[in-house]
Coordinates of C-alpha atoms in Angstrom, one line a residue:
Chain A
X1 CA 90.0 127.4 128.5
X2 CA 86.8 125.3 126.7
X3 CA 87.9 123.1 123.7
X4 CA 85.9 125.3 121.7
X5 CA 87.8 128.5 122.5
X6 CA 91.4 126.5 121.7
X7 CA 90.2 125.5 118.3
X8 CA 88.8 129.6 117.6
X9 CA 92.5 130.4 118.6
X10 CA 93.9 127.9 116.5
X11 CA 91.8 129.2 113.3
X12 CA 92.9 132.8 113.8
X13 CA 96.4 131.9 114.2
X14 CA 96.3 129.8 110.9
X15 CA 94.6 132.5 109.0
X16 CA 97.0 135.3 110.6
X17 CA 99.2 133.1 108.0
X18 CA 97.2 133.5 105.0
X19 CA 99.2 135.2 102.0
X20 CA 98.4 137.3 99.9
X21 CA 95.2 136.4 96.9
X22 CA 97.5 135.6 94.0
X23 CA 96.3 137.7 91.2
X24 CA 93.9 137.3 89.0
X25 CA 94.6 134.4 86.7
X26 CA 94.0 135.4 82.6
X27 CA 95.5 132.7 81.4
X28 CA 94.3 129.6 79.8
X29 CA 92.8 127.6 81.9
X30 CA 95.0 124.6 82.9
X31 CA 94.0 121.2 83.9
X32 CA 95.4 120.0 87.0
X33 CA 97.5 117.2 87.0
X34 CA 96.2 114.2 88.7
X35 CA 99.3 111.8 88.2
X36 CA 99.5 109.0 85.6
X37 CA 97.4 105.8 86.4
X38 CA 99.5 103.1 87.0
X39 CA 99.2 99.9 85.0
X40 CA 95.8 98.0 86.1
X41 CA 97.2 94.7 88.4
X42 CA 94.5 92.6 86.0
X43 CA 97.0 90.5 85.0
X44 CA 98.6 90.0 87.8
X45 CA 95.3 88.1 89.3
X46 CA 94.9 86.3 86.2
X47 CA 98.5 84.9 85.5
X48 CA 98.9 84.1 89.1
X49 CA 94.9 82.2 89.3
X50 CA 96.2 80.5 85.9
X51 CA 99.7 79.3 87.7
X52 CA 98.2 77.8 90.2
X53 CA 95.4 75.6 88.3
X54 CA 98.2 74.6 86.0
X55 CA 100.8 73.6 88.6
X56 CA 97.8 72.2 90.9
X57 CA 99.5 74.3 93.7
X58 CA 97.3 73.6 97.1
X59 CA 95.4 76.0 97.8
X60 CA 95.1 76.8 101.5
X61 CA 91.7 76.9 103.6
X62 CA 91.7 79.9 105.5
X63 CA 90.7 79.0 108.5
X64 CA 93.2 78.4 107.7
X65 CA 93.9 80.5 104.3
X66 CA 97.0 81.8 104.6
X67 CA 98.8 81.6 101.6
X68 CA 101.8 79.1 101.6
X69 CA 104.9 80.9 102.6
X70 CA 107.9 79.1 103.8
X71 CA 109.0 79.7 107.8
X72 CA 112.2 81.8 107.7
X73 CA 111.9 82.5 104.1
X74 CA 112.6 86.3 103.0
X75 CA 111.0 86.1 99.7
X76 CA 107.7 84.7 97.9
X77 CA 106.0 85.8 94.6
X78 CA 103.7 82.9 94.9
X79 CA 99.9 83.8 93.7
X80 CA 98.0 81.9 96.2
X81 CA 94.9 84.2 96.7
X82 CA 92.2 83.4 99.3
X83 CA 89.1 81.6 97.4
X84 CA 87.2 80.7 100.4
X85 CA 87.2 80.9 104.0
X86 CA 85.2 81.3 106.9
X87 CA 85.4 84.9 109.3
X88 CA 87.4 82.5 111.8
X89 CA 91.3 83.9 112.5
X90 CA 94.0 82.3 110.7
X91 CA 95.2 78.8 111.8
X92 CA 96.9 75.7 110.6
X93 CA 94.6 74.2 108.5
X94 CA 94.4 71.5 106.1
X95 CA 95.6 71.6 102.3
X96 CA 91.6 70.6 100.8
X97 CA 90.6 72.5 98.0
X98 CA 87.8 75.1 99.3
X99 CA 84.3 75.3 98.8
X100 CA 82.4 78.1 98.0
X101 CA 80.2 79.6 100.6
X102 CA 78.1 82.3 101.9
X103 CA 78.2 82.2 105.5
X104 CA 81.0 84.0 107.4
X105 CA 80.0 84.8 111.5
X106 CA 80.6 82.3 113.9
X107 CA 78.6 84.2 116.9
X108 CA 80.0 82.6 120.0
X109 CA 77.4 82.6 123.0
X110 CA 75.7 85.7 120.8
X111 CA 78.1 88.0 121.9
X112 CA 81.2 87.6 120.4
X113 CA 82.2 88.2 117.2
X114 CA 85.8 87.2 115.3
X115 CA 86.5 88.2 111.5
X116 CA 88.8 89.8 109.3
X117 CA 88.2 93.7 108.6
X118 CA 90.5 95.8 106.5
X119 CA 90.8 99.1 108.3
X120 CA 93.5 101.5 107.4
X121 CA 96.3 103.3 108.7
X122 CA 98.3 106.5 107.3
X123 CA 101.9 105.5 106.2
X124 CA 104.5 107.4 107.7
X125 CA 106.6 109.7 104.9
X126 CA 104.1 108.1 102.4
X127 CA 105.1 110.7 99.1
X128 CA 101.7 109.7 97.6
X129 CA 99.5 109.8 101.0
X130 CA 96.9 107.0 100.0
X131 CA 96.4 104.8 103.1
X132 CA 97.7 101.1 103.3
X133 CA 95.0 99.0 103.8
X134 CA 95.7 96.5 106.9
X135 CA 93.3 93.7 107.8
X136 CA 93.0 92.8 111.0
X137 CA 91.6 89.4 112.9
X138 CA 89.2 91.1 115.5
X139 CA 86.9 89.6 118.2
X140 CA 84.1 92.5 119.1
X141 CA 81.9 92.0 121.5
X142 CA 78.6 93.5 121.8
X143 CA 75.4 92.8 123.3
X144 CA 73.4 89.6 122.8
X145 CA 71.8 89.2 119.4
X146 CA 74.1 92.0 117.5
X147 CA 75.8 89.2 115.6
X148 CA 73.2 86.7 115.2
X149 CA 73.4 86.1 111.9
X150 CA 75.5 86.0 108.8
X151 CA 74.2 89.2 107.2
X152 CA 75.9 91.2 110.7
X153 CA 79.4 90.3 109.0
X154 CA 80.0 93.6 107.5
X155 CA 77.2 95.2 110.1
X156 CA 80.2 94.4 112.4
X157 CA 82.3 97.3 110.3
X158 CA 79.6 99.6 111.2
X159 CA 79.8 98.6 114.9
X160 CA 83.6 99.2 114.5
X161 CA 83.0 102.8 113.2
X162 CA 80.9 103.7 115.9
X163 CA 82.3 106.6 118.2
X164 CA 82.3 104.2 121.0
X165 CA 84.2 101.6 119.6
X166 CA 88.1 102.2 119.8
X167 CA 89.9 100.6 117.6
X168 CA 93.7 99.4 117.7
X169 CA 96.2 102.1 117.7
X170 CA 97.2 103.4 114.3
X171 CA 94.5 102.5 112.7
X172 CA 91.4 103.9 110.9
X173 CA 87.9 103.3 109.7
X174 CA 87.2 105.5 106.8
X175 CA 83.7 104.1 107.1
X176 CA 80.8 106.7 108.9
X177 CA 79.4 105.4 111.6
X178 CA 75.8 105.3 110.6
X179 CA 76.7 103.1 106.9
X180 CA 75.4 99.7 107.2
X181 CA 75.6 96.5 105.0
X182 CA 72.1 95.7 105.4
X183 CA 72.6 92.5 103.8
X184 CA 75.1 91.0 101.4
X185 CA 75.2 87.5 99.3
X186 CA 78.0 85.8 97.9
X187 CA 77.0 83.7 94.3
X188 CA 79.0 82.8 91.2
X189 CA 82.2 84.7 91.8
X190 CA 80.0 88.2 92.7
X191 CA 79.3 89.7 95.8
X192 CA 75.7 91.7 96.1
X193 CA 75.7 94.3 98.9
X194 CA 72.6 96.1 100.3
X195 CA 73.7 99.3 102.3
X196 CA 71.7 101.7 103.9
X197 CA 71.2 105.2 102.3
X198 CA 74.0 106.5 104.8
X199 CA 76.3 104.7 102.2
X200 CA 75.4 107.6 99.4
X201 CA 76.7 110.0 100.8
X202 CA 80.4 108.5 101.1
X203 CA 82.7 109.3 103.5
X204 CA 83.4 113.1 102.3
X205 CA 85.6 113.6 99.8
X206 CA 87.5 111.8 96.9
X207 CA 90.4 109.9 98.6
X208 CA 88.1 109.2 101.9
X209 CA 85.3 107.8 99.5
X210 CA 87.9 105.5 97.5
X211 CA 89.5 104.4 100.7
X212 CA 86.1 103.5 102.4
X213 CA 85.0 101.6 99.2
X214 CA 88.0 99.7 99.6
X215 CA 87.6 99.0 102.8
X216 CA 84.2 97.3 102.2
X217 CA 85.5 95.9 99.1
X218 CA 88.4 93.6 100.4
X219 CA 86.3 93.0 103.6
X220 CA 83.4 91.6 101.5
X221 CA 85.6 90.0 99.0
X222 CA 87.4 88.1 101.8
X223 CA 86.0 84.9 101.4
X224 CA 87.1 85.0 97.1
X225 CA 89.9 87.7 95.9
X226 CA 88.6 87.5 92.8
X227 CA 85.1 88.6 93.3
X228 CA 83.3 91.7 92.2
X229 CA 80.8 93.3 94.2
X230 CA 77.5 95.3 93.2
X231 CA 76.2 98.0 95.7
X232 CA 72.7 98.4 96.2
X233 CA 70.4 100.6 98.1
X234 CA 67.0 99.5 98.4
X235 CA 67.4 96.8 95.7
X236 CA 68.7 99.5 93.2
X237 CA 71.9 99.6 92.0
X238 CA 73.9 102.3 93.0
X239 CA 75.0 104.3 90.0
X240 CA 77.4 107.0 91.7
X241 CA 78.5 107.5 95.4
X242 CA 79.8 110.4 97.2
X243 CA 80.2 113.8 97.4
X244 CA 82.6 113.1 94.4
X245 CA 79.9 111.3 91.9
X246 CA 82.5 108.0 91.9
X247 CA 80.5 105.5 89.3
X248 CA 79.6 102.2 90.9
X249 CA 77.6 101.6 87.8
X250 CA 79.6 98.4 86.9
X251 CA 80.8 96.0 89.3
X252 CA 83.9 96.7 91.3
X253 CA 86.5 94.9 92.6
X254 CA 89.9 94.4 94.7
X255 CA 91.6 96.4 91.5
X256 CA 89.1 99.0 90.6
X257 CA 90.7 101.5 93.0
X258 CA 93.5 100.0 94.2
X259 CA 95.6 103.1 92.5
X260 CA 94.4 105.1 95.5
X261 CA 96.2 102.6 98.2
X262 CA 100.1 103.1 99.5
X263 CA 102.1 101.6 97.5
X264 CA 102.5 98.6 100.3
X265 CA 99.5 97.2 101.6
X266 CA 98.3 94.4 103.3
X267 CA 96.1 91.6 101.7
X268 CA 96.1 89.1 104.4
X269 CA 96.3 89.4 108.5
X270 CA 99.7 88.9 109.7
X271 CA 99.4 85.2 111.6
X272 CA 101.2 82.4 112.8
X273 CA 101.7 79.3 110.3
X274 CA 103.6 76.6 111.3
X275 CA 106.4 78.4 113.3
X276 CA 106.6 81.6 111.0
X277 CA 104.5 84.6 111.2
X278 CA 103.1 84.9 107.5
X279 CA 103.0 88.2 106.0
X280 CA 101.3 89.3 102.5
X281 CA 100.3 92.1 100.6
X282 CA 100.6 94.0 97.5
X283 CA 103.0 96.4 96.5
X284 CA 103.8 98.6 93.6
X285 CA 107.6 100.2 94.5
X286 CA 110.9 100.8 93.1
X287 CA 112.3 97.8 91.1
X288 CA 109.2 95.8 93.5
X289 CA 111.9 95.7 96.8
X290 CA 110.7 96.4 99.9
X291 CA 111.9 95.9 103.1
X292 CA 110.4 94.3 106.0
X293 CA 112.0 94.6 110.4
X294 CA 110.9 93.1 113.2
X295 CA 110.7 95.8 116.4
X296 CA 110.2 94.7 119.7
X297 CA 108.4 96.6 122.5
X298 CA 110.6 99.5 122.6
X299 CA 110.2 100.3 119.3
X300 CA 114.0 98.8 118.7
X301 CA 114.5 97.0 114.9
X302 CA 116.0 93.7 115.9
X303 CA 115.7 92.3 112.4
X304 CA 115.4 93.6 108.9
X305 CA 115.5 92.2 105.4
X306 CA 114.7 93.1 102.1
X307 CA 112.3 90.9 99.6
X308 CA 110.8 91.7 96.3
X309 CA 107.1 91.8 94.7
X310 CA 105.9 89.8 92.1
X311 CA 106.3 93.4 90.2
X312 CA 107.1 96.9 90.7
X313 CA 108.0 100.3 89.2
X314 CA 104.6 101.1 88.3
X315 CA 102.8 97.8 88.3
X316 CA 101.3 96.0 91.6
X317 CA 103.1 92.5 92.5
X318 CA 102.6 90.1 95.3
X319 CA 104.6 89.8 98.1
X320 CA 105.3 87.0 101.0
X321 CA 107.6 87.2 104.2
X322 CA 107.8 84.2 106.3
X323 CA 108.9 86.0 109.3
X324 CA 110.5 83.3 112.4
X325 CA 108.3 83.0 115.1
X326 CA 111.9 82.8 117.6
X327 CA 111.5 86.7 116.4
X328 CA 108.0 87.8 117.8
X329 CA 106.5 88.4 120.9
X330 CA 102.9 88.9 120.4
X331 CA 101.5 91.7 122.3
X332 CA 104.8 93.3 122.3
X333 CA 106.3 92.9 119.0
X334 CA 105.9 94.6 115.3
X335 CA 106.4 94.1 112.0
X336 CA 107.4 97.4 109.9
X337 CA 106.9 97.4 106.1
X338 CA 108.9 100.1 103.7
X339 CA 110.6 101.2 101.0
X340 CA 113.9 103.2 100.5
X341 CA 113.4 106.4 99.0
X342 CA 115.7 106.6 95.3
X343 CA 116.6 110.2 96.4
X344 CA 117.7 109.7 99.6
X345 CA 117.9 106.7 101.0
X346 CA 115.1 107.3 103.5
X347 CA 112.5 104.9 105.2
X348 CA 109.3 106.0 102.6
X349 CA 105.3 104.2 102.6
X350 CA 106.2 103.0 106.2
X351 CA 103.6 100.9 107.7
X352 CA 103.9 99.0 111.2
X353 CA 101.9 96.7 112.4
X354 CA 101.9 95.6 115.6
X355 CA 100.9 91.4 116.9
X356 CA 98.4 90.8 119.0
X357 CA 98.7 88.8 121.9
X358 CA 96.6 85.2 120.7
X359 CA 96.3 86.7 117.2
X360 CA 93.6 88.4 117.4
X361 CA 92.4 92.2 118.5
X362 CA 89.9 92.4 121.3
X363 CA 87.5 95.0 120.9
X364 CA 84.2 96.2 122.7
X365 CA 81.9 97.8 120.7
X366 CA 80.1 100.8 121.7
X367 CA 76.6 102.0 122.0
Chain B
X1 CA 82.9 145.6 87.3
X2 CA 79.1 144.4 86.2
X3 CA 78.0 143.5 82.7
X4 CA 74.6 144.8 81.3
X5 CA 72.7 141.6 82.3
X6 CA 73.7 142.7 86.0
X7 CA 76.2 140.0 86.8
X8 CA 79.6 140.2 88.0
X9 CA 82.1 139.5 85.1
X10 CA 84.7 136.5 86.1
X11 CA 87.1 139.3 87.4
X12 CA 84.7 141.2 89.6
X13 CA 83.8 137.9 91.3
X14 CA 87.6 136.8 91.4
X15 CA 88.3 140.3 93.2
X16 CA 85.4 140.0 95.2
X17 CA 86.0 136.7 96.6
X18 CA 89.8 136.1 96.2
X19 CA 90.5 137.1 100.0
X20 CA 88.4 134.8 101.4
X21 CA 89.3 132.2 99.3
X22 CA 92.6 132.3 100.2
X23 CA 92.3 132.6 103.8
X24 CA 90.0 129.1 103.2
X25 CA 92.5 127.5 101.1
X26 CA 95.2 128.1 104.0
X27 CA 92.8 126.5 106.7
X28 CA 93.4 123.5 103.9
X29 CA 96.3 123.4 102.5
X30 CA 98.5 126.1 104.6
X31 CA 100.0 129.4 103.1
X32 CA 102.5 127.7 101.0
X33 CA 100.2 126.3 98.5
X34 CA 97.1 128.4 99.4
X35 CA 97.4 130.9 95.9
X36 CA 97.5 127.8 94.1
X37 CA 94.9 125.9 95.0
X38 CA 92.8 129.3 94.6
X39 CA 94.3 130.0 90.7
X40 CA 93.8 126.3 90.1
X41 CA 90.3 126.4 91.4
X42 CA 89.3 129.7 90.4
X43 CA 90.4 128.7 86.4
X44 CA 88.5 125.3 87.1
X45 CA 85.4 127.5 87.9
X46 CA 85.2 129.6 85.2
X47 CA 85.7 127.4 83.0
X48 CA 83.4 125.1 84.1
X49 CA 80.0 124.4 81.3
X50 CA 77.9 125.4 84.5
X51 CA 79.3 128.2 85.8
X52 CA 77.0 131.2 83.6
X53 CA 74.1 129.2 85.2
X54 CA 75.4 129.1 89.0
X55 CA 73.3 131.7 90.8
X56 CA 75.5 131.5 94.3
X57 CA 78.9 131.9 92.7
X58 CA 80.6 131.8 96.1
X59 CA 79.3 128.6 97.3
X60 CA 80.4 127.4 93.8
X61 CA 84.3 128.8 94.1
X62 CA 84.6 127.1 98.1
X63 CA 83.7 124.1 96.7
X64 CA 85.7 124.6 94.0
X65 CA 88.3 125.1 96.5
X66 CA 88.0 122.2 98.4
X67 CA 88.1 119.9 95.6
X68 CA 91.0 121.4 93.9
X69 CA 92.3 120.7 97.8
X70 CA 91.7 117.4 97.6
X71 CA 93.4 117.1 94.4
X72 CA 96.3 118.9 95.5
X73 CA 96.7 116.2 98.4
X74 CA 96.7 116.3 101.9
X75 CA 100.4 115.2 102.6
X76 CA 102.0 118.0 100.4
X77 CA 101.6 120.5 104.1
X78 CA 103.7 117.2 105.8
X79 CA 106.2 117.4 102.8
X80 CA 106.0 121.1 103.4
X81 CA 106.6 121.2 107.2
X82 CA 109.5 118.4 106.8
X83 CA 111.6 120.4 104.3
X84 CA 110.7 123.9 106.6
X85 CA 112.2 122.0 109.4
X86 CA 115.2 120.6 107.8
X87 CA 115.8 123.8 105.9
X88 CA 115.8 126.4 108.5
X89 CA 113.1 129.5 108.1
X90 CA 116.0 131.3 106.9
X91 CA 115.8 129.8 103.9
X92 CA 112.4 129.6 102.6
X93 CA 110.9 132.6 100.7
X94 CA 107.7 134.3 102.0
X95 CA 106.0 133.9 103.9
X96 CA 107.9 131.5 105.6
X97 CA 109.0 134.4 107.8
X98 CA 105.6 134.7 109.5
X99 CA 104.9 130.7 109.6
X100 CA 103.7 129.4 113.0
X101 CA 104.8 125.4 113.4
X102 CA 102.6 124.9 116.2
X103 CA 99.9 125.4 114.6
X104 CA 101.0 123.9 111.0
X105 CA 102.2 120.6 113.0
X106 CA 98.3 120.6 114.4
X107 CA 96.4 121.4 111.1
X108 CA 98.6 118.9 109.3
X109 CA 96.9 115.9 111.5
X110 CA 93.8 116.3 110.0
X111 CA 92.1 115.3 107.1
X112 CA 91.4 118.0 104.1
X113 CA 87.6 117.9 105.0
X114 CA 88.2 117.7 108.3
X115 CA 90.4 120.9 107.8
X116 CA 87.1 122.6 106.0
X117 CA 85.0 121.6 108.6
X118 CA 87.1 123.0 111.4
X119 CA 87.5 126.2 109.8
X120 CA 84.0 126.9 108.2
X121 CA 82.9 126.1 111.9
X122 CA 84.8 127.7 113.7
X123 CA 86.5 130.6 111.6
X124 CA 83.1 131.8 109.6
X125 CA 80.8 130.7 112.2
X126 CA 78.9 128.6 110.2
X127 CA 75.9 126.1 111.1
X128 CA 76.7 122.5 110.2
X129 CA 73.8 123.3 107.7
X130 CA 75.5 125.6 106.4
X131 CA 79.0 124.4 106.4
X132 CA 77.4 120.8 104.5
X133 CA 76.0 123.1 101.8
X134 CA 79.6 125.2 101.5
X135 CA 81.5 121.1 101.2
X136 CA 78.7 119.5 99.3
X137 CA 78.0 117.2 102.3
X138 CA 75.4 116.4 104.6
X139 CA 75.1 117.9 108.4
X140 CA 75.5 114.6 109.9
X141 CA 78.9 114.2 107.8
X142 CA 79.9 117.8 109.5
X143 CA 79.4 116.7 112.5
X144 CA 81.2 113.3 112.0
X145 CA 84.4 115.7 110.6
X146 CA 84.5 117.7 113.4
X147 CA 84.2 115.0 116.1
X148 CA 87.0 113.2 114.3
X149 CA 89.4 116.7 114.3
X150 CA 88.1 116.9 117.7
X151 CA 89.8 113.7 118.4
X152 CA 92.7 113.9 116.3
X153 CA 93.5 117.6 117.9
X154 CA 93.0 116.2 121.7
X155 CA 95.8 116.3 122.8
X156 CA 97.2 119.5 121.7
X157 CA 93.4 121.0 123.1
X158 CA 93.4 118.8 126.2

């Protein structure tokens, strides 16, 4: 029987299901409720950019860049965001204070090309159902000259959102596959993105359009947390986007819709730093406790702790797990983020993550 | 029921079109929630500045629909289909009696618009033309949807 046919059969089952119209509704008209915002993480940024110039805490090239957690430690609210980098994967690096700059691809014999990209994936018994945000280290290759330059960063997001390109199990590219960053430019704290018109028309619907602005947002922002980012299309400045009218008319940034994430997501790769696989994120839970496990191949928890966010119960805090590198087998091994549910007890926003074998994934992008 | 001017008064169009609606709000939401989403959507509508002026009023209410669906958030049919399973049918009201998991399990992969797109397709027969203009998307983005439902649905298709 034809794909086609199955799906028919699947539609007339589900509408054999339908109930009856409810009747016709006289009332008032009532105002859905959307949820309550939760507490902008403004100051989170700011408190945690003001600790560190007044403590003169190093702040760590990523190339480097991962923030400086502790091997073995269970715990870490320190606000150590990445202020500069280049698109190489996360190594031991040296402590020197970064310097801004604007180039991110290292093309390696034109045809390789390794950077961070935050795709997505779907948490499991998530009550809210945004997506977690993941970023992941990936080396795509493609033909000769794809990558040739630094404005193919982000064109690299469009190569991963091609049909052809599979990405890493249990994860997703909100991002269609014909949305390109034309160009981009990185000065004075601000990002400026040129996109295709492709990018207007979102990704179709609310919570698909905020997750794919996201997506592009932390991606471009990679090189400086704090940055905002202007879209343009054709040198204008795009005033709304998507299906859903979402105004881009002032600058956005890493907080503007980070309401619509899980409420644990990750900010950094998980990498290897000095005997310790470093994992950070944001999260916005239950008295800010989460709880992090190590599984190995079978899918069996061999370790599990608990550790805490910078804040919780309804605002966003930083967290930091130093997980021992005794623990992981890359290419095997995961790391599983949650939270308890307060009713129940059970495993809620679950998020897993699986390590690459040589820290990075290896992709092939399609035609 | 038509007014002097020759238009449908809000309860002709709601009688009219309710049916339908609902059978399109299950396709997104399943049956548990589907006369909500339609009230919601259907209250939204009419009392929307625009709607006197809207000259395809049924175009209007689906997208009405599906944005009310969005809203209404693609994880309560999970939540749904966890409590059905831990509760036992026998103890879920209508129409729980007449609910088919197989097919609630395989709807519940998919996105909300990927949900539309499936049934607009493939339940009214629609062009991907047509289906856009019903979502308020583009034919490409159709197209995208459905290869993406497609995909998620392979397995249970294969």
């Amino acid at each position: 029987m034809s794909q086609e046919r199955k799906i028919r059969q699947l539609m007339a089952r589900l509408v054999s299901m339908s109930p009856e119209p409810p009747p016709y509704p006289e009332q008032t008209p009532v105002v859905a409720d959307r949820g309550q915002r939760k507490p902008s993480p403004a100051l989170v940024f700011t408190v945690a950019a003001a600790l560190v110039a007044m403590l003169g805490l190093p702040m760590l090239l990523f190339t480097g860049g991962e923030p400086p957690i502790v091997a073995g430690s269970s715990t870490t609210t320190s606000a150590t965001l990445p202020s500069s980098t280049t698109s190489q994967p996360p190594a031991p690096s040296t402590t020197t204070t970064p310097t801004p700059t604007t180039t991110t691809s290292e093309p390696i014999d034109g045809t390789v090309w390794t950077g961070v990209v935050y795709l997505y994936q779907e948490p499991e018994n998530s009550f809210v159902g945004n997506p977690a945000l993941v970023p992941l280290v990936l080396e795509v290759a493609a033909e000769p000259g794809t990558f040739n330059d630094h404005s193919e960063f982000t064109g690299a997001l469009g190569v991963l959102a091609d049909a052809g390109t599979a990405l890493p199990d249990g994860f997703e590219n909100a991002i269609p596959p014909d949305v390109r960053v034309v160009d981009w430019a990185l000065e004075n704290g601000s990002v400026r993105a040129e996109m295709n018109e492709a990018f207007l028309d979102g990704a179709g619907g609310l919570l698909a359009d905020t997750t794919m602005l996201n997506q592009l947002i932390y991606t471009l922002t990679w090189m400086d947390a704090g940055a905002s980012v202007e879209f343009t299309v054709d040198g204008q400045a795009v005033q709304a986007f998507g299906s859903e009218g979402i105004s881009l008319a002032e600058p956005v940034d890493r907080e503007t819709f980070i309401d619509e994430l899980s409420p644990i997501f990750l900010t950094h790769p998980i990498s290897e730093f000095e005997s310790a696989y470093t994992v950070n994120g944001f999260a916005n839970t239950f008295e800010a406790s989460l709880t992090w496990q190590v599984l190995d191949g079978a899918g069996d928890v061999i370790h599990e702790e608990f550790t805490t966010a910078s804040c919780g119960t309804g605002c966003w805090g930083e967290f930091g797990v130093g997980v021992d590198s005794d623990l992981i087998v890359p290419g095997e091994s995961s790391i599983r983020l949650l939270t308890h549910s307060a009713e129940d007890g059970s495993p809620t926003n679950v998020i897993t993550v699986p390590i690459p074998e040589e820290g990075r994934w290896q992709l092939s992008a399609g035609t | 029921m038509i007014t002097a001017t020759g238009v449908m008064n809000d309860e002709a169009v709601y009688r009219r079109y309710s049916e339908e609606l609902t059978r399109y709000a299950t396709g997104l939401v399943g049956p548990f929630d589907a006369p909500d989403v339609v009230t919601d959507a259907c209250l939204k509508a009419f009392a929307a500045r625009s709607w006197p002026g809207v000259v395809d009023r049924r175009a209007y209410l689906y997208k009405t629909v599906l944005t009310v669906a969005n809203d209404h958030h693609r994880r309560t049919l999970s939540r749904r289909l966890r409590e059905m399973k831990v509760a036992g049918r026998d103890h879920l009201p209508d129409p729980a009696a007449s609910i088919d998991l197989e097919v609630l399990d395989a709807v519940e992969r998919l996105s909300v618009q990927q949900r539309a797109a499936v049934f607009l397709t493939y339940w009214e027969d629609l062009t991907p033309d047509d289906v856009g203009a019903r979502m308020g998307v583009s034919a490409g983005t159709v197209k995208r949807h459905l290869a993406r439902a497609r995909k998620r649905l392979g397995e249970l298709l294969s």
